[in-house]
Amino acid sequence: MLEDAEPSIDWDALTFSFKQTDRMYLATCKQGDKWQPGQMQDFADLSMSPAAGVLNYGQGLFEGMKAQHAADGSIVLFRPNLNASRMQGGARRLGIPPVPERMFLDAVHAAVRENSRWVPPMGKGALYVRPLLLGSGAILGVAPAPEYTFLVYVSPVGPYFKGGIKPISLKVSDEFHRAAPGGSGGVKAIGNYAPGMIPSKMAKSEGYAEVIYLDAVHHRYVEEVGAANFFCVRDGVISTPELTGTILPGVTRASVIEIASSRGYEVREERIEVDYALDADECFCAGTAAVVASIGSIEHSGRVVEYGGGEVGPITMEMYEALTAIQQRRASDEFGWTVAVE
Ligand SMILES: *Cc1c(COP(=O)(O)O)cnc(C)c1O
């Protein structure tokens, strides 16, 4: 059977890009009804009305998580319950019926299980899991759609940033902001991401890996690195922007905070002035796709600051090692964060 065959992939050449896999999960729900479990089907295009709420008004959310081969031979997910509850929060913000946590988790497990031949060997990458929740029913006025689609597809991925562990160069955006108070920056609304594409592309054409966004009110405090959370280390104290509503509450961010605190580091969630970050000893960003990525330099208004002389800083390295060891079950999972796919 096709599903049992080893896919013809060069696992060492994986990048963070879409590769079609075998199966996907799909469920639908009418506004006002309760979600009923959906089913797995072959990977296929979707069909929906041109008047679908998501196509016209961006009523949609996504999630991102990874399944990996672990040291004990199992395939594991990392804290998938946090993705389930984050998507529920986003659904409430966008007027979408929230998907029950159990249904979300069952869908993710089934999507990984039925595509398990696409999970890269340990250390070569991961199976990226992409849940989507969309207003798929037709609606002309600006209002919540009459019907919703929840689906989960997967794709094998390699490193998010080209160059792997090598520290990345970033540029503070002086022109663009990602999110404003009272908006949707704190949830994974699909509409938050298209406006970041041109800023990111402009930065890449100048040789940077991504942009750093400052807050939209004062244009003074660091918010995020593209689609990853920001951390800096100064005199052994680890700081990350506090969750003010404009910052996406990352699962990786929460995990780094807990790991660092448990190891005795002082961790502060606070407003971080861009000048404080520029004078830090180490900076890194954290996210499911990026994992923990060392920041080698930041450009801001013509000033370029380099960290660690091209080397990954010691605390950044410690966080990367500690996190990935738990995720791959190479270390004991003291927090109970990994979940084997049944
Ligand atoms: C998804 C995302 C992150 C990282 O969240 P994780 O749960 O760690 O993957 C950070 N910032 C933005 C804007 C995001 O969309």
Coordinates of N, CA and C in Angstrom, one line a residue, residues 5 28-29 36-37 41 51-52 55 61 93 100 109-110 146 202 212 216 224 253 262 270 278 303:
A5 N 4.8 2.8 2.1 CA 6.0 3.0 1.4 C 6.8 4.2 2.0
T28 N -17.1 20.1 9.3 CA -17.8 21.4 9.1 C -18.9 21.6 10.2
C29 N -19.3 22.8 10.4 CA -20.3 23.1 11.4 C -21.1 24.4 11.0
Q36 N -19.6 18.6 15.2 CA -19.6 17.1 15.2 C -18.2 16.7 14.7
P37 N -17.7 15.6 15.2 CA -16.4 15.1 14.7 C -16.4 14.9 13.2
Q41 N -9.7 12.2 5.1 CA -9.9 11.9 3.7 C -8.6 12.1 3.0
A51 N -18.4 33.5 -2.3 CA -18.9 34.4 -1.3 C -18.5 34.0 0.2
A52 N -17.6 32.9 0.3 CA -17.2 32.4 1.6 C -16.7 33.5 2.4
L55 N -12.9 34.1 2.3 CA -12.3 34.6 1.1 C -12.6 36.1 0.9
L61 N -8.5 31.3 11.0 CA -7.4 31.2 12.0 C -6.6 30.0 11.5
R93 N -12.6 35.5 19.3 CA -12.3 36.9 18.8 C -12.9 37.1 17.5
P100 N -14.1 22.1 20.0 CA -13.8 21.5 21.3 C -12.3 21.0 21.3
H109 N -4.1 14.1 16.0 CA -3.5 12.8 16.1 C -3.8 12.0 14.9
A110 N -5.0 12.1 14.4 CA -5.4 11.3 13.2 C -4.6 11.7 12.0
P146 N -22.2 31.8 7.8 CA -23.2 30.8 8.3 C -22.6 29.4 8.5
M202 N 11.2 42.9 1.8 CA 12.1 44.0 1.7 C 13.4 43.8 2.5
I212 N 12.2 43.0 12.9 CA 11.7 43.1 14.2 C 10.6 44.2 14.2
A216 N 3.0 49.7 18.1 CA 2.4 50.7 17.2 C 2.0 52.0 17.8
E224 N 7.8 41.7 18.2 CA 8.0 40.3 17.7 C 9.0 40.3 16.6
R253 N 7.5 30.3 23.4 CA 7.8 31.4 24.4 C 7.5 30.9 25.8
S262 N 12.9 27.3 35.8 CA 13.2 26.0 36.5 C 14.7 25.8 36.7
E270 N 8.1 41.8 30.3 CA 8.1 43.3 30.5 C 8.2 44.0 29.2
L278 N 19.2 46.4 22.1 CA 20.4 46.6 21.4 C 21.6 46.5 22.3
R303 N 22.1 52.1 12.9 CA 23.0 51.6 13.9 C 22.9 50.0 13.8

